[in-house]
Amino acid sequence: MSETDAKYEELQAQEEEGKEDEEEEKVTMKKNISVIHGTCIVVSIVIGTGIFVSPNAISKNVNSPAMSLVVWLFGGLIAMMHGLTYCELGTMFPLNGAEITYIRKGYGALMSFLSSFVTILILDTFSGGAQILSFSSYFWRIFYDAEEPSWIAEKALCISVLVVLVALITLRPGLTLRIINVVTFAKLAALFIVIVLGAIHLGRGQVENIAVGFNGTNWEVNNWTEAWTAVMWAYAGWNTICVMVGEIKDPRKITLIVVLSMSLITVFYMLAVTAYHSVLDMDMMRSSKPLASEVAFVYMGRAGVILFAVAVATSALGSFGVGLMGDGRTIQAGGAQGIFPGVFGLISRRFRTPIFSMLYLVLAHHGFARLSLSVSLSHLVLPTSLSLQY
């Protein structure tokens, strides 16, 4: 070997060592999401307030118990098919960001920016703001009967909860996952209570409400459009785990996570809606009252109403928290891929979380909550409210 070749190989070795050092210095998100954590993440964001309030809109538009169940079943199947489509893309590109990554890979940076600007920086901000307002509304109705809390109290609660959640997600990611597991169990437990009450009702031979079957089904196209919108909103959030695929311990198990979570959600939704239609007649199902509280009131009185006020507030808070996690990861992915300003792509070396994208979410959601509360828009973003006046 000549002296020139030896020097060349030495330089090559030094260059490779430099690349390895750079890779070691590069800060990435920690892979700490197991199958159980991933399943709980999906279940927690999907089961928000929808199953407790949106059955009204579906029953009102399809106008029969059996057809309502058909709509809920097909809504679950469609959501699962959407999720499996994302799973295929997630295994091909095991990076955080979901849509922002997939669109950039397929259509380029410009289309990815336009899509993410609308969905993440605008729509998700308003959606998250509505969720935190929903939590505030349900929370204060645990303590207030006829009178409404002051807007200052609602605003203070919204901002306080927002700051605490962002701090928790940013500074204690491991604890956050454990809390999500607990909140998910609480949501399923609340739905299980509804299901048990419905089973008790049917066990007593009171089947007149559910026995209506398909009688009276409404086939108007406009009504069906509203019904499908409501059911897809109730199943929304199935794509969240794909936003965090880069943090899954084994990305190949993302399909298992989606199948487990969406199957569990669909089964619980179907059983809960069956319980609603068993205990309540169609007139009550078409009303604007929260159905879970109505069912609880029949068997548990006012204590049941307060119990489900707590359950719905917890459900809204859990869904909002997981949504914050997902949005933070998406914005971070956009910053890292050059779609958004590079500062959003930075990851805390100590906590391994997207600290700057989370700070942006604090400002964005705080601005929305402040605007909505200061001009009394909460009645627009909260079409249904939990009433404790019985």
Short mmCIF file of C-alpha atoms in Angstrom, two decimals:
data_model
loop_
_atom_site.label_atom_id
_atom_site.label_comp_id
_atom_site.label_asym_id
_atom_site.label_seq_id
_atom_site.Cartn_x
_atom_site.Cartn_y
_atom_site.Cartn_z
CA MET A 1 0.00 0.00 0.00
CA SER A 2 1.40 3.39 -0.97
CA GLU A 3 1.82 6.26 1.44
CA THR A 4 -0.88 8.21 -0.42
CA ASP A 5 -3.41 5.38 -0.05
CA ALA A 6 -2.62 5.09 3.65
CA LYS A 7 -3.24 8.80 4.20
CA TYR A 8 -6.46 8.59 2.20
CA GLU A 9 -7.76 5.75 4.37
CA GLU A 10 -6.75 7.61 7.50
CA LEU A 11 -8.68 10.71 6.39
CA GLN A 12 -11.69 8.52 5.53
CA ALA A 13 -11.61 6.92 8.98
CA GLN A 14 -11.45 10.35 10.62
CA GLU A 15 -14.40 11.54 8.54
CA GLU A 16 -16.50 8.51 9.55
CA GLU A 17 -15.63 9.07 13.22
CA GLY A 18 -16.74 12.69 12.86
CA LYS A 19 -20.08 11.59 11.42
CA GLU A 20 -20.58 9.15 14.29
CA ASP A 21 -19.83 11.91 16.81
CA GLU A 22 -22.38 14.18 15.10
CA GLU A 23 -25.02 11.44 15.25
CA GLU A 24 -24.31 10.93 18.94
CA GLU A 25 -24.63 14.68 19.56
CA LYS A 26 -27.92 14.91 17.65
CA VAL A 27 -30.84 15.09 20.10
CA THR A 28 -33.88 12.98 19.22
CA MET A 29 -37.18 12.16 20.87
CA LYS A 30 -36.97 9.28 23.30
CA LYS A 31 -38.58 6.00 22.21
CA ASN A 32 -40.73 5.30 25.26
CA ILE A 33 -44.17 4.47 23.79
CA SER A 34 -45.12 0.82 24.22
CA VAL A 35 -48.17 -0.93 22.73
CA ILE A 36 -50.16 -0.25 25.91
CA HIS A 37 -49.14 3.42 25.97
CA GLY A 38 -49.94 3.80 22.28
CA THR A 39 -53.36 2.18 22.68
CA CYS A 40 -54.17 4.46 25.61
CA ILE A 41 -53.05 7.51 23.63
CA VAL A 42 -55.49 6.73 20.81
CA VAL A 43 -58.35 5.80 23.15
CA SER A 44 -57.80 8.92 25.27
CA ILE A 45 -57.90 11.40 22.38
CA VAL A 46 -60.79 9.72 20.53
CA ILE A 47 -63.04 9.37 23.57
CA GLY A 48 -63.53 13.03 24.35
CA THR A 49 -66.99 14.53 24.79
CA GLY A 50 -68.37 13.08 21.55
CA ILE A 51 -69.84 9.83 22.88
CA PHE A 52 -71.45 11.72 25.75
CA VAL A 53 -73.14 14.40 23.60
CA SER A 54 -73.02 13.65 19.85
CA PRO A 55 -75.42 10.65 19.88
CA ASN A 56 -78.13 13.33 20.01
CA ALA A 57 -77.18 14.66 16.58
CA ILE A 58 -77.04 11.19 15.05
CA SER A 59 -80.33 9.99 16.54
CA LYS A 60 -82.01 13.25 15.56
CA ASN A 61 -80.98 12.89 11.93
CA VAL A 62 -81.47 9.15 11.32
CA ASN A 63 -84.52 8.97 13.64
CA SER A 64 -84.35 5.28 14.62
CA PRO A 65 -82.36 3.23 17.18
CA ALA A 66 -81.24 0.48 14.78
CA MET A 67 -80.05 2.86 12.08
CA SER A 68 -78.22 4.90 14.70
CA LEU A 69 -76.28 1.77 15.67
CA VAL A 70 -75.50 1.09 12.00
CA VAL A 71 -74.06 4.60 11.62
CA TRP A 72 -71.89 4.15 14.73
CA LEU A 73 -70.65 0.76 13.51
CA PHE A 74 -69.69 1.98 10.04
CA GLY A 75 -68.13 5.10 11.54
CA GLY A 76 -65.81 2.88 13.58
CA LEU A 77 -64.95 0.71 10.58
CA ILE A 78 -64.17 3.75 8.42
CA ALA A 79 -61.99 5.26 11.15
CA MET A 80 -60.08 1.99 11.47
CA MET A 81 -59.51 1.80 7.71
CA HIS A 82 -58.19 5.36 7.79
CA GLY A 83 -55.91 4.39 10.65
CA LEU A 84 -54.58 1.32 8.82
CA THR A 85 -53.79 3.49 5.79
CA TYR A 86 -51.74 5.75 8.01
CA CYS A 87 -50.06 2.69 9.55
CA GLU A 88 -48.72 1.72 6.14
CA LEU A 89 -47.27 5.19 5.66
CA GLY A 90 -45.98 5.20 9.23
CA THR A 91 -44.01 2.00 8.73
CA MET A 92 -42.63 3.33 5.44
CA PHE A 93 -41.60 6.65 7.04
CA PRO A 94 -41.12 6.05 10.81
CA LEU A 95 -40.82 9.76 11.58
CA ASN A 96 -42.93 12.02 13.75
CA GLY A 97 -45.38 14.37 12.08
CA ALA A 98 -47.79 12.08 10.16
CA GLU A 99 -49.41 14.26 7.47
CA ILE A 100 -46.63 16.84 7.46
CA THR A 101 -44.11 14.07 6.70
CA TYR A 102 -46.25 12.06 4.27
CA ILE A 103 -47.28 15.07 2.16
CA ARG A 104 -43.70 16.35 2.00
CA LYS A 105 -42.50 12.95 0.82
CA GLY A 106 -45.22 12.69 -1.82
CA TYR A 107 -45.91 16.24 -2.97
CA GLY A 108 -43.06 18.42 -1.77
CA ALA A 109 -42.40 21.00 0.91
CA LEU A 110 -44.82 23.66 -0.37
CA MET A 111 -47.89 21.41 -0.26
CA SER A 112 -46.79 20.13 3.14
CA PHE A 113 -46.50 23.68 4.46
CA LEU A 114 -49.91 24.74 3.11
CA SER A 115 -51.63 21.66 4.49
CA SER A 116 -49.97 21.90 7.90
CA PHE A 117 -50.49 25.64 8.17
CA VAL A 118 -54.25 25.19 7.81
CA THR A 119 -54.64 22.02 9.90
CA ILE A 120 -52.07 22.51 12.65
CA LEU A 121 -51.60 26.25 13.07
CA ILE A 122 -55.26 27.20 12.54
CA LEU A 123 -57.82 24.36 12.77
CA ASP A 124 -56.15 22.38 15.56
CA THR A 125 -55.58 25.56 17.55
CA PHE A 126 -59.28 26.41 17.39
CA SER A 127 -60.25 22.80 18.08
CA GLY A 128 -57.95 22.65 21.11
CA GLY A 129 -59.27 25.98 22.35
CA ALA A 130 -62.83 24.67 22.06
CA GLN A 131 -61.87 21.54 24.01
CA ILE A 132 -60.36 23.49 26.89
CA LEU A 133 -63.45 25.71 26.95
CA SER A 134 -65.58 22.56 26.98
CA PHE A 135 -63.65 21.27 29.98
CA SER A 136 -64.11 24.60 31.76
CA SER A 137 -67.85 24.59 31.05
CA TYR A 138 -68.39 21.08 32.41
CA PHE A 139 -66.07 21.65 35.37
CA TRP A 140 -67.88 24.74 36.65
CA ARG A 141 -71.27 23.12 36.22
CA ILE A 142 -70.27 20.64 38.92
CA PHE A 143 -70.41 23.54 41.39
CA TYR A 144 -72.93 25.92 39.82
CA ASP A 145 -76.63 25.20 39.27
CA ALA A 146 -78.64 28.01 37.74
CA GLU A 147 -76.00 30.75 37.64
CA GLU A 148 -73.00 30.81 35.36
CA PRO A 149 -69.45 31.33 36.69
CA SER A 150 -67.81 34.63 35.84
CA TRP A 151 -65.79 34.82 32.64
CA ILE A 152 -62.73 35.61 34.75
CA ALA A 153 -63.10 32.27 36.56
CA GLU A 154 -63.47 30.40 33.27
CA LYS A 155 -60.50 32.20 31.74
CA ALA A 156 -58.31 31.59 34.79
CA LEU A 157 -59.17 27.89 34.80
CA CYS A 158 -58.47 27.51 31.06
CA ILE A 159 -55.10 29.21 31.22
CA SER A 160 -54.05 27.43 34.40
CA VAL A 161 -54.91 24.00 33.01
CA LEU A 162 -53.19 24.81 29.71
CA VAL A 163 -49.95 25.84 31.42
CA VAL A 164 -49.96 22.83 33.76
CA LEU A 165 -50.57 20.39 30.90
CA VAL A 166 -47.85 21.87 28.69
CA ALA A 167 -45.39 21.87 31.60
CA LEU A 168 -46.23 18.24 32.37
CA ILE A 169 -45.93 17.10 28.75
CA THR A 170 -42.66 19.00 28.27
CA LEU A 171 -40.88 18.33 31.56
CA ARG A 172 -42.21 14.92 32.62
CA PRO A 173 -42.94 12.85 29.48
CA GLY A 174 -42.79 9.53 31.34
CA LEU A 175 -45.26 10.66 33.99
CA THR A 176 -47.48 12.05 31.23
CA LEU A 177 -47.80 8.61 29.64
CA ARG A 178 -48.76 7.06 32.98
CA ILE A 179 -51.39 9.75 33.57
CA ILE A 180 -52.81 9.10 30.10
CA ASN A 181 -53.18 5.42 31.04
CA VAL A 182 -55.13 6.36 34.19
CA VAL A 183 -57.36 8.86 32.36
CA THR A 184 -58.08 6.27 29.67
CA PHE A 185 -59.18 3.78 32.32
CA ALA A 186 -61.45 6.46 33.87
CA LYS A 187 -63.08 7.16 30.49
CA LEU A 188 -63.73 3.48 29.84
CA ALA A 189 -65.05 3.08 33.40
CA ALA A 190 -67.55 5.92 32.83
CA LEU A 191 -68.78 4.31 29.62
CA PHE A 192 -68.92 0.93 31.39
CA ILE A 193 -71.28 2.43 33.99
CA VAL A 194 -73.57 3.62 31.18
CA ILE A 195 -73.45 0.16 29.59
CA VAL A 196 -74.28 -1.56 32.90
CA LEU A 197 -77.25 0.78 33.49
CA GLY A 198 -78.53 -0.03 30.01
CA ALA A 199 -78.12 -3.77 30.67
CA ILE A 200 -80.08 -3.42 33.93
CA HIS A 201 -82.85 -1.62 32.06
CA LEU A 202 -83.08 -4.36 29.43
CA GLY A 203 -82.82 -7.05 32.12
CA ARG A 204 -86.01 -5.71 33.67
CA GLY A 205 -87.82 -6.38 30.42
CA GLN A 206 -88.09 -2.71 29.44
CA VAL A 207 -87.32 -3.08 25.74
CA GLU A 208 -89.94 -0.76 24.27
CA ASN A 209 -87.43 1.96 23.33
CA ILE A 210 -84.87 -0.25 21.58
CA ALA A 211 -87.61 -2.41 20.02
CA VAL A 212 -88.51 0.45 17.67
CA GLY A 213 -85.74 -0.91 15.41
CA PHE A 214 -85.61 0.68 11.96
CA ASN A 215 -89.14 2.11 12.18
CA GLY A 216 -89.25 5.80 11.34
CA THR A 217 -85.78 5.92 9.73
CA ASN A 218 -85.12 9.23 7.98
CA TRP A 219 -83.50 8.86 4.54
CA GLU A 220 -83.03 12.55 3.71
CA VAL A 221 -79.55 13.23 2.32
CA ASN A 222 -79.04 16.43 4.32
CA ASN A 223 -79.84 14.66 7.58
CA TRP A 224 -77.46 11.82 6.78
CA THR A 225 -74.68 14.29 6.04
CA GLU A 226 -75.10 15.78 9.50
CA ALA A 227 -75.22 12.31 11.07
CA TRP A 228 -71.97 11.23 9.37
CA THR A 229 -70.28 14.49 10.37
CA ALA A 230 -71.23 13.87 14.00
CA VAL A 231 -70.07 10.26 14.05
CA MET A 232 -66.74 11.01 12.36
CA TRP A 233 -66.17 13.79 14.89
CA ALA A 234 -66.79 11.25 17.67
CA TYR A 235 -64.13 8.96 16.15
CA ALA A 236 -61.66 11.75 15.35
CA GLY A 237 -58.10 11.35 16.63
CA TRP A 238 -57.27 7.92 15.18
CA ASN A 239 -54.22 9.41 13.42
CA THR A 240 -52.56 10.73 16.59
CA ILE A 241 -50.33 7.71 17.17
CA CYS A 242 -48.88 8.17 13.66
CA VAL A 243 -47.83 11.67 14.69
CA MET A 244 -45.66 10.03 17.38
CA VAL A 245 -44.45 7.00 15.43
CA GLY A 246 -40.84 8.08 15.89
CA GLU A 247 -41.26 7.58 19.65
CA ILE A 248 -42.72 4.07 19.50
CA LYS A 249 -40.31 1.46 20.81
CA ASP A 250 -41.07 -0.81 17.84
CA PRO A 251 -42.67 1.18 14.97
CA ARG A 252 -43.73 -2.07 13.31
CA LYS A 253 -46.34 -2.49 16.07
CA ILE A 254 -48.21 0.66 15.09
CA THR A 255 -50.76 -1.48 13.23
CA LEU A 256 -51.41 -3.50 16.38
CA ILE A 257 -51.91 -0.27 18.33
CA VAL A 258 -54.46 1.08 15.85
CA VAL A 259 -56.39 -2.20 15.59
CA LEU A 260 -56.54 -2.65 19.39
CA SER A 261 -57.53 0.93 20.14
CA MET A 262 -60.13 1.38 17.40
CA SER A 263 -61.68 -2.04 18.09
CA LEU A 264 -61.97 -1.19 21.78
CA ILE A 265 -63.46 2.22 21.04
CA THR A 266 -65.97 0.86 18.53
CA VAL A 267 -67.18 -1.86 20.92
CA PHE A 268 -67.59 0.59 23.81
CA TYR A 269 -69.33 3.12 21.56
CA MET A 270 -71.76 0.53 20.22
CA LEU A 271 -72.63 -0.76 23.70
CA ALA A 272 -72.99 2.76 25.11
CA VAL A 273 -75.30 3.86 22.27
CA THR A 274 -77.35 0.68 22.78
CA ALA A 275 -77.67 1.63 26.47
CA TYR A 276 -78.78 5.16 25.53
CA HIS A 277 -81.49 3.85 23.20
CA SER A 278 -82.59 1.27 25.76
CA VAL A 279 -83.14 3.71 28.62
CA LEU A 280 -84.22 6.82 26.70
CA ASP A 281 -86.99 7.17 24.13
CA MET A 282 -86.47 8.81 20.73
CA ASP A 283 -87.82 12.17 21.91
CA MET A 284 -85.13 12.32 24.59
CA MET A 285 -82.50 10.99 22.15
CA ARG A 286 -83.31 13.87 19.80
CA SER A 287 -83.01 16.48 22.54
CA SER A 288 -79.94 18.59 23.22
CA LYS A 289 -79.34 17.22 26.72
CA PRO A 290 -76.20 15.17 27.48
CA LEU A 291 -77.39 11.58 27.23
CA ALA A 292 -74.98 10.01 29.71
CA SER A 293 -76.25 12.32 32.44
CA GLU A 294 -79.85 11.54 31.49
CA VAL A 295 -79.24 7.80 31.80
CA ALA A 296 -77.43 8.29 35.11
CA PHE A 297 -80.24 10.48 36.43
CA VAL A 298 -82.82 7.75 35.78
CA TYR A 299 -81.01 5.29 38.06
CA MET A 300 -78.74 7.38 40.27
CA GLY A 301 -80.48 10.74 40.59
CA ARG A 302 -78.54 13.96 40.98
CA ALA A 303 -75.49 12.08 42.25
CA GLY A 304 -75.27 10.37 38.84
CA VAL A 305 -75.49 13.72 37.08
CA ILE A 306 -72.59 15.12 39.11
CA LEU A 307 -70.63 11.90 38.56
CA PHE A 308 -70.93 12.26 34.80
CA ALA A 309 -70.18 15.96 34.95
CA VAL A 310 -66.83 14.93 36.44
CA ALA A 311 -66.47 12.13 33.86
CA VAL A 312 -67.11 14.43 30.89
CA ALA A 313 -64.78 17.12 32.25
CA THR A 314 -62.06 14.49 32.74
CA SER A 315 -62.69 13.10 29.28
CA ALA A 316 -62.44 16.53 27.66
CA LEU A 317 -59.24 17.29 29.59
CA GLY A 318 -57.62 13.97 28.62
CA SER A 319 -58.47 14.43 24.96
CA PHE A 320 -57.11 17.97 25.01
CA GLY A 321 -53.88 16.86 26.69
CA VAL A 322 -53.15 14.14 24.13
CA GLY A 323 -54.02 16.61 21.37
CA LEU A 324 -51.37 18.97 22.77
CA MET A 325 -48.82 16.15 22.65
CA GLY A 326 -49.66 15.39 19.03
CA ASP A 327 -49.66 19.02 17.90
CA GLY A 328 -46.33 19.64 19.60
CA ARG A 329 -44.76 16.68 17.78
CA THR A 330 -46.22 17.78 14.44
CA ILE A 331 -44.91 21.33 14.75
CA GLN A 332 -41.52 19.99 15.83
CA ALA A 333 -41.42 17.70 12.79
CA GLY A 334 -42.25 20.67 10.57
CA GLY A 335 -39.41 22.68 12.07
CA ALA A 336 -36.95 19.80 11.73
CA GLN A 337 -37.92 19.22 8.08
CA GLY A 338 -37.73 22.90 7.12
CA ILE A 339 -41.50 23.40 6.75
CA PHE A 340 -41.73 25.74 9.74
CA PRO A 341 -39.03 27.98 11.28
CA GLY A 342 -36.11 25.90 12.50
CA VAL A 343 -36.55 26.96 16.14
CA PHE A 344 -39.69 24.80 16.32
CA GLY A 345 -37.62 21.75 15.40
CA LEU A 346 -35.37 22.04 18.46
CA ILE A 347 -35.61 19.33 21.11
CA SER A 348 -34.64 19.75 24.74
CA ARG A 349 -31.45 17.81 25.40
CA ARG A 350 -32.45 17.21 29.02
CA PHE A 351 -36.12 16.29 28.63
CA ARG A 352 -36.08 15.03 25.02
CA THR A 353 -39.28 16.95 24.23
CA PRO A 354 -40.12 19.69 21.66
CA ILE A 355 -40.03 22.58 24.10
CA PHE A 356 -40.38 25.48 21.63
CA SER A 357 -43.31 23.98 19.73
CA MET A 358 -45.05 23.40 23.09
CA LEU A 359 -44.46 27.03 24.07
CA TYR A 360 -46.08 28.09 20.80
CA LEU A 361 -49.15 26.01 21.68
CA VAL A 362 -49.43 27.80 25.03
CA LEU A 363 -49.56 31.16 23.24
CA ALA A 364 -51.91 29.96 20.49
CA HIS A 365 -54.45 28.26 22.76
CA HIS A 366 -54.23 31.06 25.33
CA GLY A 367 -55.02 33.57 22.60
CA PHE A 368 -58.03 31.57 21.44
CA ALA A 369 -59.37 31.06 24.97
CA ARG A 370 -58.88 34.74 25.77
CA LEU A 371 -60.67 35.84 22.61
CA SER A 372 -63.55 33.41 23.07
CA LEU A 373 -64.11 34.25 26.71
CA SER A 374 -63.71 38.00 26.36
CA VAL A 375 -66.39 38.22 23.65
CA SER A 376 -68.55 35.41 25.08
CA LEU A 377 -68.06 32.96 22.20
CA SER A 378 -68.18 29.91 24.43
CA HIS A 379 -71.80 29.28 23.45
CA LEU A 380 -70.71 29.04 19.82
CA VAL A 381 -67.87 26.61 20.32
CA LEU A 382 -69.87 24.60 22.86
CA PRO A 383 -73.14 23.72 21.10
CA THR A 384 -74.13 21.50 23.99
CA SER A 385 -73.71 22.20 27.68
CA LEU A 386 -74.13 20.06 30.72
CA SER A 387 -77.20 21.09 32.68
CA LEU A 388 -77.56 20.09 36.32
CA GLN A 389 -81.06 21.48 36.71
CA TYR A 390 -83.37 18.53 37.30
#
